[in-house]
PDB file of C-alpha atoms in Angstrom:
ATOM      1  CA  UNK A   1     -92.681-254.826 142.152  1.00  0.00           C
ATOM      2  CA  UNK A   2     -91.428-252.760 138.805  1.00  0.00           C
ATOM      3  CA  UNK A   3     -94.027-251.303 136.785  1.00  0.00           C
ATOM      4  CA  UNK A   4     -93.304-249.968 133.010  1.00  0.00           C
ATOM      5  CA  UNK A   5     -95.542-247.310 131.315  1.00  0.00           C
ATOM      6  CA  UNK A   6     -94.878-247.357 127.823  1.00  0.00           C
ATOM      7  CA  UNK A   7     -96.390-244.011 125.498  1.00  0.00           C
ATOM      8  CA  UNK A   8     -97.481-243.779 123.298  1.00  0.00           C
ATOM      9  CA  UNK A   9     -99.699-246.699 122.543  1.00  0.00           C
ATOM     10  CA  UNK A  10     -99.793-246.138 119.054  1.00  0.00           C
ATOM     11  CA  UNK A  11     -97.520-243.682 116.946  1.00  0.00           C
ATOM     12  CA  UNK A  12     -97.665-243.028 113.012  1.00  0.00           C
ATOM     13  CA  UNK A  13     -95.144-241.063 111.503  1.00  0.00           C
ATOM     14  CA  UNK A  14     -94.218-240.459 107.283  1.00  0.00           C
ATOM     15  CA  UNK A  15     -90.963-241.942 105.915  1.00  0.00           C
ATOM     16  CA  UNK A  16     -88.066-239.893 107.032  1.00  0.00           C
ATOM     17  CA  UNK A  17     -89.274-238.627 110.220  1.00  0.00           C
ATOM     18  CA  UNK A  18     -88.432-238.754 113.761  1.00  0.00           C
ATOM     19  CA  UNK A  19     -90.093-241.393 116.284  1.00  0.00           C
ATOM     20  CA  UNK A  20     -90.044-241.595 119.867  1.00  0.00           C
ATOM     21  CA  UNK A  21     -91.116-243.637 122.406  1.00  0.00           C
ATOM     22  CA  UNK A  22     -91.079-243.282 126.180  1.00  0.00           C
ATOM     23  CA  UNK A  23     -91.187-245.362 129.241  1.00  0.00           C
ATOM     24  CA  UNK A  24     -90.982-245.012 132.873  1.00  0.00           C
ATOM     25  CA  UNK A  25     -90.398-247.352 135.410  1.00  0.00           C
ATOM     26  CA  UNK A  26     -91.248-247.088 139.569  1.00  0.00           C
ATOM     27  CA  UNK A  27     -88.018-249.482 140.782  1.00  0.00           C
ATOM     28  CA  UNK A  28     -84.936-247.659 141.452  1.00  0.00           C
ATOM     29  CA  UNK A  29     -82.992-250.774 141.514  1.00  0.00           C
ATOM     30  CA  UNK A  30     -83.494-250.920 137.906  1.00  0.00           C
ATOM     31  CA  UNK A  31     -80.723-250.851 136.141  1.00  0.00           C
ATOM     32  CA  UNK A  32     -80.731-252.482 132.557  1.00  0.00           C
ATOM     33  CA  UNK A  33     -83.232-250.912 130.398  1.00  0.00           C
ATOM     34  CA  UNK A  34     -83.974-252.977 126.855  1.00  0.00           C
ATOM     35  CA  UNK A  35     -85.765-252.446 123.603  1.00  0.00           C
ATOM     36  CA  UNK A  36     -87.483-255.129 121.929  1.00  0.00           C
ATOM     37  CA  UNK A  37     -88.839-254.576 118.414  1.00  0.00           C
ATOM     38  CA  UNK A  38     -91.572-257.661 117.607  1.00  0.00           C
ATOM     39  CA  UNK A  39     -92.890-257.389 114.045  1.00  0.00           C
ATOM     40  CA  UNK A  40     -96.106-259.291 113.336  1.00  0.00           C
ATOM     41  CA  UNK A  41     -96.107-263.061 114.323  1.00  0.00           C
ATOM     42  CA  UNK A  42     -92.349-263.332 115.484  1.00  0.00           C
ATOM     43  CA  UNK A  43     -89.868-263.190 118.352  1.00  0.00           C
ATOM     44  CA  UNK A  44     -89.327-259.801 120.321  1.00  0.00           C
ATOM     45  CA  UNK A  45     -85.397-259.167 119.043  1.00  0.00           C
ATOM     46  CA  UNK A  46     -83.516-256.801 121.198  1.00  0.00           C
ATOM     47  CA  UNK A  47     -82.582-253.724 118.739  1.00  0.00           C
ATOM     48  CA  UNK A  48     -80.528-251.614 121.602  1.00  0.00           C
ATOM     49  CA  UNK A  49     -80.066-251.836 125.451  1.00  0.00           C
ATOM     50  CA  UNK A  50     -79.131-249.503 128.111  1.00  0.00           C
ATOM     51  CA  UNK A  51     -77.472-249.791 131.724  1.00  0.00           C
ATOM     52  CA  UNK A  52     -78.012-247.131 134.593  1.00  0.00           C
ATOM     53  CA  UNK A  53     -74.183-245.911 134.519  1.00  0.00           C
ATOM     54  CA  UNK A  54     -74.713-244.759 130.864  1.00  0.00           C
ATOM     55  CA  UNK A  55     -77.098-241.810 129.889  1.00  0.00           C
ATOM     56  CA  UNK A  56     -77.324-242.202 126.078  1.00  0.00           C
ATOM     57  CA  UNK A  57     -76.442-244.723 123.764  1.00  0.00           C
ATOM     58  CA  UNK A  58     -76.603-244.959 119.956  1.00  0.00           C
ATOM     59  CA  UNK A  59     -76.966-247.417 117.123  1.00  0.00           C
ATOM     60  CA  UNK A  60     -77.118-245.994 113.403  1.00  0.00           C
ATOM     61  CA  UNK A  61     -80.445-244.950 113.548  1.00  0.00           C
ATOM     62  CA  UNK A  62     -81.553-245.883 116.595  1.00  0.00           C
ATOM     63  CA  UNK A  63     -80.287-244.427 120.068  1.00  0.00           C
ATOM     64  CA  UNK A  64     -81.847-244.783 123.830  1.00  0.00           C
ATOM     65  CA  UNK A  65     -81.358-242.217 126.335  1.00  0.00           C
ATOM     66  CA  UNK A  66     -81.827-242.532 130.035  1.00  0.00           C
ATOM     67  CA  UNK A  67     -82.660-240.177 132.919  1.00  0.00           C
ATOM     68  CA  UNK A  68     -82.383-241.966 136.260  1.00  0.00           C
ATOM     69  CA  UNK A  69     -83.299-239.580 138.139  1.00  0.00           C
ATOM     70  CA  UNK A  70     -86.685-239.032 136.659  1.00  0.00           C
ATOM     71  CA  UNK A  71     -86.780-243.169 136.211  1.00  0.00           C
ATOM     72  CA  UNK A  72     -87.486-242.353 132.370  1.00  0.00           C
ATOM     73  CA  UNK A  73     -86.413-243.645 129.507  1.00  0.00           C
ATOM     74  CA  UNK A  74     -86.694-243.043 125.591  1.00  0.00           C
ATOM     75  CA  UNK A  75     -86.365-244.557 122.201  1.00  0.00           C
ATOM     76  CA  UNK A  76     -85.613-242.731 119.045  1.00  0.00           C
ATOM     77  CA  UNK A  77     -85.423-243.657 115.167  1.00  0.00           C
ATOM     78  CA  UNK A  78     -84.419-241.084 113.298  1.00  0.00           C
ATOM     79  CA  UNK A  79     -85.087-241.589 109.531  1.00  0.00           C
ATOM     80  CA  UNK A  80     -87.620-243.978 109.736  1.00  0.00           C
ATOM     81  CA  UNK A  81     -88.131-246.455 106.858  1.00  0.00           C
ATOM     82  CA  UNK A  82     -91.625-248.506 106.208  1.00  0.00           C
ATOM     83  CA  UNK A  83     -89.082-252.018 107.489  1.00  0.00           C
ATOM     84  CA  UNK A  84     -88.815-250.165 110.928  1.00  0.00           C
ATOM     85  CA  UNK A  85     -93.046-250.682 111.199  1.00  0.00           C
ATOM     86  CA  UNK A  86     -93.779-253.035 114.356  1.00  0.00           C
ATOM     87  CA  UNK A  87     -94.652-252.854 117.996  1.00  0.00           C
ATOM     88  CA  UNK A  88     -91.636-251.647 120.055  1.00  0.00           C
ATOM     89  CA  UNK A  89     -91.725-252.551 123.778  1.00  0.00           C
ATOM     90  CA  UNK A  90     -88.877-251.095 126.449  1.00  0.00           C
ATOM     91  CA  UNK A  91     -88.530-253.277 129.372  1.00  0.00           C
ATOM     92  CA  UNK A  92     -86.527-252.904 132.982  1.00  0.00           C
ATOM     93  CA  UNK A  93     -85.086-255.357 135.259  1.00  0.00           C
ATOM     94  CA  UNK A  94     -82.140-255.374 137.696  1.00  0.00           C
ATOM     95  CA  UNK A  95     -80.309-258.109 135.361  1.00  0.00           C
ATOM     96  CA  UNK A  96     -79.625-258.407 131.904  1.00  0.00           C
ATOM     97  CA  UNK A  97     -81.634-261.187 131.418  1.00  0.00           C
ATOM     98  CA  UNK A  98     -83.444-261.764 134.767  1.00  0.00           C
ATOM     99  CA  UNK A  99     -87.435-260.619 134.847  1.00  0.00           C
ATOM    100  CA  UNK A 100     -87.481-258.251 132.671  1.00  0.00           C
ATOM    101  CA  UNK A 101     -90.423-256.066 133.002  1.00  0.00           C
ATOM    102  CA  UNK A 102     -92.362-254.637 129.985  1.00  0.00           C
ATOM    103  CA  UNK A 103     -94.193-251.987 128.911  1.00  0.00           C
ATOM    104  CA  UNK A 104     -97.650-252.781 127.223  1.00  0.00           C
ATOM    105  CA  UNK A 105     -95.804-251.822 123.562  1.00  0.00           C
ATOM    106  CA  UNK A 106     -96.036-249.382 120.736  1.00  0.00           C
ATOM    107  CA  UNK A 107     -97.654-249.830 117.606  1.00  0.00           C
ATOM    108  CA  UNK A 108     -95.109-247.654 115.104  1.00  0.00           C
ATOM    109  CA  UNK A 109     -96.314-247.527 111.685  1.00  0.00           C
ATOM    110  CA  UNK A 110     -94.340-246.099 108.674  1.00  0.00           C
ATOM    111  CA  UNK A 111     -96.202-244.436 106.011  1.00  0.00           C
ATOM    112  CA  UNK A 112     -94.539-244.626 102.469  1.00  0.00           C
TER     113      UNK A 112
ATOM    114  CA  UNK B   1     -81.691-265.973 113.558  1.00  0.00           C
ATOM    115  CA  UNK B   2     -81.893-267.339 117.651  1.00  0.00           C
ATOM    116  CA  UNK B   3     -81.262-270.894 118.400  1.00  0.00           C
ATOM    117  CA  UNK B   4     -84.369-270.940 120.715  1.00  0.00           C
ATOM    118  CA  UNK B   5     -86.593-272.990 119.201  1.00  0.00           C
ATOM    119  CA  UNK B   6     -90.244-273.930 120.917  1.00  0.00           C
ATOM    120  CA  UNK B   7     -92.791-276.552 120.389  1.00  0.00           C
ATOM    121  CA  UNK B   8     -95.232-276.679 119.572  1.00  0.00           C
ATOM    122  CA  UNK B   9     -95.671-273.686 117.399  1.00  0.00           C
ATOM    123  CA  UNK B  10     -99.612-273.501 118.129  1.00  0.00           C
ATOM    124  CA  UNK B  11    -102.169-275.533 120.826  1.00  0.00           C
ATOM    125  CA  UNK B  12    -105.840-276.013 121.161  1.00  0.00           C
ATOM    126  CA  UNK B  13    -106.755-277.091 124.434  1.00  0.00           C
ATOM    127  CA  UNK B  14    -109.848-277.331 126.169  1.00  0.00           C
ATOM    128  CA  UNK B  15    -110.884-275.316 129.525  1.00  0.00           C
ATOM    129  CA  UNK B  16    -109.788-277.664 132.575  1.00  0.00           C
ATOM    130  CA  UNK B  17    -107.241-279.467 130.634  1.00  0.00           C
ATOM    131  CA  UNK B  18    -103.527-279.559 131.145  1.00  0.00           C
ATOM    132  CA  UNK B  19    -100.930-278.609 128.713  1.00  0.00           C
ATOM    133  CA  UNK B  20     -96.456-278.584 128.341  1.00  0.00           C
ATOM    134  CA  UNK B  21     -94.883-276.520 126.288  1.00  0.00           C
ATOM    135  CA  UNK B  22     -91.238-277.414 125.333  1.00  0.00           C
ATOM    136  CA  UNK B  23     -88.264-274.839 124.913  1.00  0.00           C
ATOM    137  CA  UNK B  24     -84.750-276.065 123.917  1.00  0.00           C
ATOM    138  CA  UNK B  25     -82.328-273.265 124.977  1.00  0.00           C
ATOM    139  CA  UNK B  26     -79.638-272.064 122.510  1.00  0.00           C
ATOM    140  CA  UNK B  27     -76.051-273.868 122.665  1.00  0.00           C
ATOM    141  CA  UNK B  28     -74.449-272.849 125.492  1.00  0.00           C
ATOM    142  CA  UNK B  29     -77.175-270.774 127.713  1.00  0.00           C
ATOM    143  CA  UNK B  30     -77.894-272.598 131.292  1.00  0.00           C
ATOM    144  CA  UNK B  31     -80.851-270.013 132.010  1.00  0.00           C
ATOM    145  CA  UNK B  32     -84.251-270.074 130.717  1.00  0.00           C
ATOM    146  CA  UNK B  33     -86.910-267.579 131.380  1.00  0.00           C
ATOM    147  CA  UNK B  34     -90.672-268.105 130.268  1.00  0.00           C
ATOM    148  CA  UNK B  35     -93.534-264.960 129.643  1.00  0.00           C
ATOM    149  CA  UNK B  36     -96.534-265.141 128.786  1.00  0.00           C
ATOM    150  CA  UNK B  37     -98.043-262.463 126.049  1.00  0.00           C
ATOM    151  CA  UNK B  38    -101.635-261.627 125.622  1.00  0.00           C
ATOM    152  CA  UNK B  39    -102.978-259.865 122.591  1.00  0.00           C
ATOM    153  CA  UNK B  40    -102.311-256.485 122.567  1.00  0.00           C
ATOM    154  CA  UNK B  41    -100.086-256.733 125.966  1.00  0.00           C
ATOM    155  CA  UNK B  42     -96.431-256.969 126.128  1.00  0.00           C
ATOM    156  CA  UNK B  43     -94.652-260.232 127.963  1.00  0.00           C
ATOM    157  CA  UNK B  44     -95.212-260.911 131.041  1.00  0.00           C
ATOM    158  CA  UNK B  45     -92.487-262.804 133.356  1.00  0.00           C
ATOM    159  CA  UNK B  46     -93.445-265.898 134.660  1.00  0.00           C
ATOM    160  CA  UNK B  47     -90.381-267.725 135.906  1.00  0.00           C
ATOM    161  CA  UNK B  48     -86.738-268.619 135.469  1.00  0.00           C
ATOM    162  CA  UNK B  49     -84.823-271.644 135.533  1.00  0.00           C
ATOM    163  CA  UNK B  50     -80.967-271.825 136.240  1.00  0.00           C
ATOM    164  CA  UNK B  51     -78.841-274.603 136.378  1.00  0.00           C
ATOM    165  CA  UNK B  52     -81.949-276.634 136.715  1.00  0.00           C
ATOM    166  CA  UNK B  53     -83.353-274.728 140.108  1.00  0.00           C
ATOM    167  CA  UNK B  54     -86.156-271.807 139.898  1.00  0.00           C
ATOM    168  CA  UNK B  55     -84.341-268.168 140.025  1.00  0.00           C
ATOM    169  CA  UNK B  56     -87.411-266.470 140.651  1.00  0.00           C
ATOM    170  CA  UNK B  57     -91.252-266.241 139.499  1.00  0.00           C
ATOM    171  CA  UNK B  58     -93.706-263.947 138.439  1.00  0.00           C
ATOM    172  CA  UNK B  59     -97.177-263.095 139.632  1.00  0.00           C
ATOM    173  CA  UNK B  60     -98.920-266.369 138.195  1.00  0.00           C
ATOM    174  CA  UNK B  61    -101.028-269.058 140.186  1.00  0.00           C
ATOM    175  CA  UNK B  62     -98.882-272.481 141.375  1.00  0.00           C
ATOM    176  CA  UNK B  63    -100.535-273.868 138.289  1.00  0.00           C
ATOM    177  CA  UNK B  64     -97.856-272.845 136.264  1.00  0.00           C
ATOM    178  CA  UNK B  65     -95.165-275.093 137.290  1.00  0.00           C
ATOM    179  CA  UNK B  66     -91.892-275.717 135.054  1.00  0.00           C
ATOM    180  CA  UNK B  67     -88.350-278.008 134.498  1.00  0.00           C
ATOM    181  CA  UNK B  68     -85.439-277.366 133.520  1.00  0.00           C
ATOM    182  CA  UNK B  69     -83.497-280.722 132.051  1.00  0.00           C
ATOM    183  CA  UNK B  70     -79.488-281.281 132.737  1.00  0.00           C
ATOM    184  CA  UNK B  71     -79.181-280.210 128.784  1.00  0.00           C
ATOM    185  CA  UNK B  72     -81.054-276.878 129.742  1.00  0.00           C
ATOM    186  CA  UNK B  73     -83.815-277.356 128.098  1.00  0.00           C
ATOM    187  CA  UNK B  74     -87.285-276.593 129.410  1.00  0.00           C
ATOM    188  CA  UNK B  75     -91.061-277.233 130.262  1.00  0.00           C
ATOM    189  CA  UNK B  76     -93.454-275.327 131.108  1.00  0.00           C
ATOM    190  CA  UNK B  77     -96.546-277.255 132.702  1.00  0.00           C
ATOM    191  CA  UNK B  78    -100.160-275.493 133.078  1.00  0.00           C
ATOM    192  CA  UNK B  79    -102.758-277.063 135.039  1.00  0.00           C
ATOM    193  CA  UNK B  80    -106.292-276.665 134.847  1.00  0.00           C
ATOM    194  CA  UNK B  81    -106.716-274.394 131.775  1.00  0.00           C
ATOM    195  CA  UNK B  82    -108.568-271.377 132.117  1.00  0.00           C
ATOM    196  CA  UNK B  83    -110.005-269.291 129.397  1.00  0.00           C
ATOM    197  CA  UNK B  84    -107.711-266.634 130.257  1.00  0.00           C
ATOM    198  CA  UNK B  85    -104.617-268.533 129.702  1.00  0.00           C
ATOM    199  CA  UNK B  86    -104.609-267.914 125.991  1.00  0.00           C
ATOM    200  CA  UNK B  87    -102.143-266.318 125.145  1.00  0.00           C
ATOM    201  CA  UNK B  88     -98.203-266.796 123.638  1.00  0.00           C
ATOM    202  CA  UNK B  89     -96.091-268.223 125.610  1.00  0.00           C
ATOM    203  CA  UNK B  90     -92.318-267.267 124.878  1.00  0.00           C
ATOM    204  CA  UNK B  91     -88.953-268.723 126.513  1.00  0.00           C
ATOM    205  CA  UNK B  92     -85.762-266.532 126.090  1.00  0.00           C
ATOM    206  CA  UNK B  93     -82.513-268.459 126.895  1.00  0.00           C
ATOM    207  CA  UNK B  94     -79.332-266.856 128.078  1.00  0.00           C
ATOM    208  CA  UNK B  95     -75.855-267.883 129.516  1.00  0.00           C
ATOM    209  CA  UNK B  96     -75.479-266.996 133.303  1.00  0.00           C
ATOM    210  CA  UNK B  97     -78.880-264.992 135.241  1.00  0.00           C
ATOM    211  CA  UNK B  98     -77.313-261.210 134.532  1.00  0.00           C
ATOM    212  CA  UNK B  99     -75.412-258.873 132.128  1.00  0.00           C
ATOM    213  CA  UNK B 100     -76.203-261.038 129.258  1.00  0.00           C
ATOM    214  CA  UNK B 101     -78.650-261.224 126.818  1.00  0.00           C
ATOM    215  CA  UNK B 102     -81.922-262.736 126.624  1.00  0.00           C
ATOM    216  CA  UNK B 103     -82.853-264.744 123.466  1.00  0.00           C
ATOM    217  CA  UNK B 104     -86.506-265.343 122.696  1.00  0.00           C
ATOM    218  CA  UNK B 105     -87.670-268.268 120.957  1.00  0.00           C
ATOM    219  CA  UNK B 106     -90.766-267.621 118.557  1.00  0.00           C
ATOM    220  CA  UNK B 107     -93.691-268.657 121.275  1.00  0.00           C
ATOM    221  CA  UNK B 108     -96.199-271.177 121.165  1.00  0.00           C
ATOM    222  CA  UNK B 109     -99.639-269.822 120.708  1.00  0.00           C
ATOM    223  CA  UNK B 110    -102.181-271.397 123.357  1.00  0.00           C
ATOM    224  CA  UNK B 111    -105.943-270.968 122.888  1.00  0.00           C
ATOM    225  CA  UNK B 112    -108.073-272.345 126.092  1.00  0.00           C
ATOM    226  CA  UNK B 113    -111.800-272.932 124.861  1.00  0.00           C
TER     227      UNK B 113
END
């Protein structure tokens, strides 16, 4: 079955800075990559998604890029604010919405 | 704010017992998916329900059984409660089994003693 490694497992960056996450995945048939942001006590949300016939995508702040070759995948805020603090986890499936698999999550913190 | 509500919200429950947890799918979604997520660990699939039929399971013991109602809401039913089934348990609803997003409710937090 898929497997998702998710680094790093923690990450602590100042106010303004760059973050990035990674994940790779072992399925090729993966093709719908997700990020879930879950802040302390609540519901993952999605905060940006990916398919395999894309290579980048980009929300405001956030974007996702994609290598399918390599089977990685990587998140990156730019201009990070202390509200963007929680655990991020990327996830893979060959559905939107059918078994996603997850990384074990990122612990981003935002020093003011 | 998600229409994917779950009860209850947390659950005591002694090592043997049995326990259903109760996920009512947001207006319009026919699929529900349930994970389980230990501390520190992210979700972890443990089956789907579409149109009422399983669409697929996880790596998780017969044990965990579940239902899906004709209003597409859902149960999920665990039998004989081991320590290591503490954990929150999350349901994310969608409409259709791919290209569409999944919705998570807020969990129910489960602690086996």
């Amino acid at each position: 079955g898929e497997n998702v490694e998710q680094h790093p497992s923690t990450l602590s960056v100042q106010e303004g800075d760059s973050a990035v996450i990674k994940c790779t995945y072992s399925d090729s048939a993966s093709n719908y990559f997700p990020w879930y942001k879950q802040e302390l006590g609540k519901r993952p949300q999605l905060i940006i998604d990916i398919r395999s016939n894309v290579g980048e995508k980009k929300d405001q702040r956030i974007a996702v890029t994609l290598n399918k070759t390599a089977k990685h995948f990587s998140l990156h805020i730019t201009e990070t604010q202390p509200e963007d603090s929680a655990v991020y986890f990327c996830a893979a499936s060959t559905g939107s919405n059918y078994k996603l698999t997850f990384g074990k999550g990122t612990l981003l913190t935002v020093n003011p | 704010e998600t229409g994917v509500t779950q009860s209850p919200t947390h659950l005591i429950k002694t090592r043997g017992q049995q326990v259903t947890l109760r996920c009512s799918s947001q207006s319009g979604h026919n699929t529900v998916s349930w994970y389980q997520q230990a501390l520190g660990q992210g979700p972890q699939f443990i089956f789907q329900y579409y149109r009422e039929e399983e669409n697929g399971r996880g790596n998780f013991p017969p044990r965990f059984s579940g239902l899906q109602f004709p209003n597409y809401s859902s149960e999920l039913n665990v039998n004989a409660l081991e320590l290591d089934d503490s954990a929150l348990y999350l349901c994310a609803s969608s409409s259709g089994v791919s290209n569409t997003e999944a919705f998570f409710g807020q969990g129910t937090r489960l602690t086996v003693v």
